Amino acid sequence: MKAVLISLWHYRHFILSSIKAEFSGRFARSKLGALWMILNPLAQATIFAVVLSEVLVTKIPDIDNKAAYAIYLMAGMAAWGLFAEIMTRCTTVFIDYSNTLKKIAFPRLCLPLIVGGSALINHLLLLAAIAVVFLFFGHLPTMAWLVLPVGMLLIVLFAFGLGIILGLLNVFSRDVGQVMGIVLQLWFWFTPVVYLMTNMPKRFIAVLNLNPMTALVKIYQNALLYGAMPGMADLLVPALISSGMFIFSFWIFRRASADLVDAL
């Protein structure tokens, strides 16, 4: 693993320039350019806020704020969106860049890092847009928001590790990518993003707690809505699962990388 990390460090400029090129290509011939990276998530966040707080008037128990559910949902959607984008793109990244892998010699793990870096930038811009919407509701930042980088790191490690494993499997069996589209939809509804765990029947709560994303999404929701910092006990299991998945993906990649290009 150390040798892999060293090789990735040597190619850090390639990774950073590739992330920059990806954004440049995305907004080519656009007059507003990268400003769309702010406008799109801001529009998404605003629509959620207006519909949920003004139209549906959904409320959360023990919180006297009509925008509470909108804040809860946007926090959960932000956490889930980061996970889903990294995992989805990593699942197909080796196939998407198959021609590049065949023509240029570079550490193959650079590709997941490139798509992961791009997803992380999108996520940060979405959080900035959500913060602006929160201000309109009078929901001011608290010290608990400082825990977001921890939640972000755990989500990235988990999504990156799982995405690499699925990306390798997808090279050898293209059905994996198709199946994961369905699995992600089911996984989303087994994660408390649009509903409260307190509203679920008790027999389902144990199942939801087995979902690694439940604890990771909860970090965002507690910080952004309740202003609550997670305890060490709340972070221990997610940290072990995320770091374990990340390390395991390196081991799998080392065993499969020799046959990767041939399978493409």
Coordinates of C-alpha atoms in Angstrom, one line a residue:
M1 CA 0.0 0.0 0.0
K2 CA 2.9 2.3 0.8
A3 CA 4.3 1.9 -2.7
V4 CA 0.9 2.7 -4.3
L5 CA 0.6 5.8 -2.2
I6 CA 4.1 7.0 -3.2
S7 CA 3.4 6.4 -6.9
L8 CA 0.1 8.4 -6.6
W9 CA 2.0 11.2 -4.9
H10 CA 4.5 11.3 -7.8
Y11 CA 1.5 11.7 -10.2
R12 CA -0.3 14.3 -8.1
H13 CA 0.2 17.0 -10.7
F14 CA -1.4 14.7 -13.3
I15 CA -4.4 14.1 -11.0
L16 CA -4.9 17.8 -10.2
S17 CA -4.5 18.9 -13.9
S18 CA -7.0 16.1 -14.9
I19 CA -9.5 17.4 -12.4
K20 CA -9.1 20.9 -13.7
A21 CA -9.4 19.7 -17.4
E22 CA -12.6 17.9 -16.5
F23 CA -14.2 21.0 -15.2
S24 CA -12.9 23.1 -18.1
G25 CA -14.3 20.6 -20.6
R26 CA -17.6 20.5 -18.8
F27 CA -18.2 24.3 -19.2
A28 CA -16.6 24.7 -22.6
R29 CA -18.4 27.3 -24.7
S30 CA -20.5 28.4 -21.7
K31 CA -20.5 32.2 -21.1
L32 CA -21.1 31.8 -17.3
G33 CA -18.5 29.0 -17.1
A34 CA -17.8 27.7 -13.7
L35 CA -20.5 29.9 -12.2
W36 CA -22.9 27.2 -13.1
M37 CA -21.2 25.1 -10.5
I38 CA -22.7 27.5 -7.9
L39 CA -26.0 28.2 -9.7
N40 CA -27.0 24.6 -10.2
P41 CA -26.6 23.4 -6.6
L42 CA -28.0 26.7 -5.3
A43 CA -31.2 26.3 -7.5
Q44 CA -31.5 22.7 -6.3
A45 CA -31.2 23.6 -2.7
T46 CA -33.6 26.5 -3.0
I47 CA -36.3 24.4 -4.7
F48 CA -36.1 21.8 -1.9
A49 CA -36.3 24.6 0.7
V50 CA -39.3 26.4 -0.8
V51 CA -41.3 23.3 -1.6
L52 CA -40.7 21.5 1.7
S53 CA -41.0 24.5 4.0
E54 CA -43.6 26.6 2.2
V55 CA -45.8 24.2 0.3
L56 CA -45.7 20.8 2.1
V57 CA -45.1 22.4 5.5
T58 CA -43.5 19.3 6.8
K59 CA -42.4 19.6 10.4
I60 CA -39.9 17.8 12.7
P61 CA -40.9 17.1 16.3
D62 CA -39.5 19.3 19.0
I63 CA -38.2 21.9 16.6
D64 CA -40.2 25.1 16.2
N65 CA -39.0 25.9 12.7
K66 CA -41.0 25.4 9.6
A67 CA -37.8 25.0 7.6
A68 CA -36.5 22.2 9.8
Y69 CA -37.5 19.4 7.5
A70 CA -36.0 21.2 4.5
I71 CA -32.7 21.5 6.4
Y72 CA -32.9 17.9 7.5
L73 CA -33.5 16.7 3.9
M74 CA -30.9 19.0 2.3
A75 CA -28.3 17.8 4.9
G76 CA -29.1 14.2 4.1
M77 CA -29.2 14.7 0.4
A78 CA -25.8 16.4 0.5
A79 CA -24.2 13.5 2.3
W80 CA -25.9 10.9 0.1
G81 CA -25.1 12.8 -3.1
L82 CA -21.3 12.7 -2.3
F83 CA -21.4 9.0 -1.7
A84 CA -23.5 8.2 -4.7
E85 CA -21.5 10.3 -7.1
I86 CA -18.2 8.9 -6.1
M87 CA -19.4 5.3 -6.0
T88 CA -21.3 5.6 -9.3
R89 CA -18.4 7.2 -11.2
C90 CA -15.8 4.8 -9.7
T91 CA -17.9 1.9 -10.8
T92 CA -17.5 2.8 -14.5
V93 CA -14.2 4.8 -14.4
F94 CA -11.9 2.0 -15.7
I95 CA -14.3 1.3 -18.6
D96 CA -14.8 5.0 -19.4
Y97 CA -11.0 5.6 -19.6
S98 CA -10.2 2.3 -21.2
N99 CA -8.5 3.9 -24.2
T100 CA -6.3 6.0 -21.9
L101 CA -5.3 3.0 -19.9
K102 CA -4.2 1.2 -23.0
K103 CA -2.2 4.1 -24.4
I104 CA -0.6 5.8 -21.4
A105 CA 1.4 4.3 -18.5
F106 CA 0.4 5.8 -15.2
P107 CA -0.9 4.4 -11.8
R108 CA -4.4 3.2 -12.6
L109 CA -5.7 4.4 -9.2
C110 CA -5.2 8.0 -10.5
L111 CA -8.6 7.6 -12.3
P112 CA -10.7 7.0 -9.2
L113 CA -8.9 9.9 -7.5
I114 CA -9.7 12.2 -10.4
V115 CA -13.4 11.4 -10.4
G116 CA -13.4 11.5 -6.6
G117 CA -11.7 14.9 -6.5
S118 CA -14.3 16.2 -9.0
A119 CA -17.1 14.9 -6.9
L120 CA -15.6 16.5 -3.8
I121 CA -15.5 19.9 -5.4
N122 CA -19.1 19.6 -6.5
H123 CA -20.0 18.6 -2.9
L124 CA -18.2 21.6 -1.4
L125 CA -20.0 24.0 -3.8
L126 CA -23.3 22.3 -2.9
L127 CA -22.6 22.9 0.8
A128 CA -21.8 26.5 0.1
A129 CA -25.2 26.9 -1.7
I130 CA -27.0 25.1 1.1
A131 CA -25.4 27.5 3.6
V132 CA -26.7 30.4 1.7
V133 CA -30.3 29.0 1.7
F134 CA -30.0 28.4 5.4
L135 CA -29.2 32.0 6.0
F136 CA -32.4 33.0 4.3
F137 CA -34.2 30.8 6.8
G138 CA -32.3 32.4 9.7
H139 CA -30.5 29.2 10.4
L140 CA -27.1 30.3 11.3
P141 CA -23.9 28.1 11.4
T142 CA -22.8 26.6 14.7
M143 CA -19.6 25.1 15.9
A144 CA -21.0 21.7 15.1
W145 CA -20.5 22.5 11.4
L146 CA -16.8 22.0 12.0
V147 CA -17.4 18.2 12.1
L148 CA -18.5 18.2 8.5
P149 CA -15.0 17.6 7.2
V150 CA -14.9 14.4 9.4
G151 CA -18.1 13.2 7.9
M152 CA -16.9 14.1 4.5
L153 CA -13.7 12.2 4.9
L154 CA -15.5 9.1 6.1
I155 CA -18.0 9.2 3.2
V156 CA -15.2 9.6 0.7
L157 CA -13.2 6.7 2.1
F158 CA -16.2 4.4 2.1
A159 CA -17.4 5.4 -1.3
F160 CA -13.9 5.3 -2.8
G161 CA -13.2 1.9 -1.4
L162 CA -16.5 0.4 -2.5
G163 CA -16.3 2.1 -5.8
I164 CA -12.9 0.7 -6.7
I165 CA -14.0 -2.8 -5.8
L166 CA -17.2 -2.4 -7.9
G167 CA -15.2 -0.7 -10.7
L168 CA -12.9 -3.8 -10.9
L169 CA -15.8 -6.2 -10.9
N170 CA -17.5 -4.1 -13.6
V171 CA -14.5 -4.6 -15.9
F172 CA -14.8 -8.3 -15.7
S173 CA -18.6 -8.4 -15.7
R174 CA -20.4 -5.4 -17.1
D175 CA -23.6 -6.5 -15.4
V176 CA -22.2 -5.0 -12.2
G177 CA -22.7 -1.5 -13.4
Q178 CA -26.3 -2.1 -14.4
V179 CA -27.2 -3.9 -11.1
M180 CA -25.6 -1.1 -9.0
G181 CA -28.0 1.4 -10.5
I182 CA -30.9 -0.5 -9.0
V183 CA -29.1 -1.3 -5.8
L184 CA -28.4 2.4 -5.2
Q185 CA -32.1 3.3 -5.5
L186 CA -33.0 0.7 -2.9
W187 CA -30.0 1.7 -0.7
F188 CA -31.2 5.3 -0.8
W189 CA -34.6 4.3 0.6
F190 CA -32.9 2.2 3.3
T191 CA -31.1 5.3 4.4
P192 CA -32.9 7.9 6.6
V193 CA -32.6 10.8 4.2
V194 CA -36.3 11.7 3.4
Y195 CA -37.8 10.2 6.6
L196 CA -37.0 10.3 10.3
M197 CA -35.8 7.1 12.0
T198 CA -38.1 8.0 14.9
N199 CA -41.1 7.6 12.5
M200 CA -40.1 4.1 11.5
P201 CA -41.5 0.9 13.2
K202 CA -39.1 -0.5 15.7
R203 CA -38.6 -3.7 13.8
F204 CA -37.0 -1.7 11.0
I205 CA -34.7 0.4 13.1
A206 CA -32.3 -2.4 13.7
V207 CA -32.1 -3.0 9.9
L208 CA -31.4 0.7 9.2
N209 CA -28.7 0.8 11.8
L210 CA -26.9 -2.0 9.9
N211 CA -26.6 0.3 6.9
P212 CA -23.2 2.1 7.0
M213 CA -24.7 5.2 5.4
T214 CA -27.2 5.7 8.2
A215 CA -24.5 6.8 10.6
L216 CA -22.6 8.8 8.0
V217 CA -25.8 10.7 6.9
K218 CA -26.6 11.3 10.5
I219 CA -23.4 13.2 11.0
Y220 CA -24.5 15.8 8.5
Q221 CA -28.1 16.0 9.7
N222 CA -27.1 16.4 13.4
A223 CA -24.5 19.0 12.6
L224 CA -26.5 21.1 10.1
L225 CA -30.0 20.9 11.7
Y226 CA -29.5 20.2 15.4
G227 CA -26.0 21.8 15.8
A228 CA -24.9 18.6 17.6
M229 CA -21.4 17.3 17.6
P230 CA -21.0 13.5 17.4
G231 CA -19.4 11.6 20.2
M232 CA -16.4 9.3 19.8
A233 CA -18.7 6.3 20.1
D234 CA -20.8 7.7 17.2
L235 CA -17.7 8.0 15.0
L236 CA -15.9 4.8 15.9
V237 CA -17.9 2.3 13.9
P238 CA -18.3 4.5 10.8
A239 CA -14.5 5.2 10.9
L240 CA -13.7 1.5 11.2
I241 CA -16.0 0.5 8.3
S242 CA -14.8 3.4 6.0
S243 CA -11.1 2.9 6.6
G244 CA -11.5 -0.9 6.4
M245 CA -13.3 -0.7 3.1
F246 CA -10.7 1.8 1.8
I247 CA -7.7 -0.5 2.8
F248 CA -9.5 -3.6 1.5
S249 CA -10.0 -2.0 -1.9
F250 CA -6.2 -1.4 -2.2
W251 CA -5.6 -5.1 -1.5
I252 CA -8.2 -6.1 -4.1
F253 CA -6.8 -3.7 -6.6
R254 CA -3.3 -5.0 -6.3
R255 CA -4.5 -8.5 -7.0
A256 CA -6.6 -7.6 -10.0
S257 CA -4.6 -4.7 -11.6
A258 CA -2.4 -7.0 -13.6
D259 CA -5.3 -8.4 -15.6
L260 CA -7.2 -5.1 -15.7
V261 CA -6.0 -3.8 -19.1
D262 CA -6.3 -7.2 -20.8
A263 CA -9.9 -7.5 -19.6
L264 CA -10.7 -4.1 -21.1

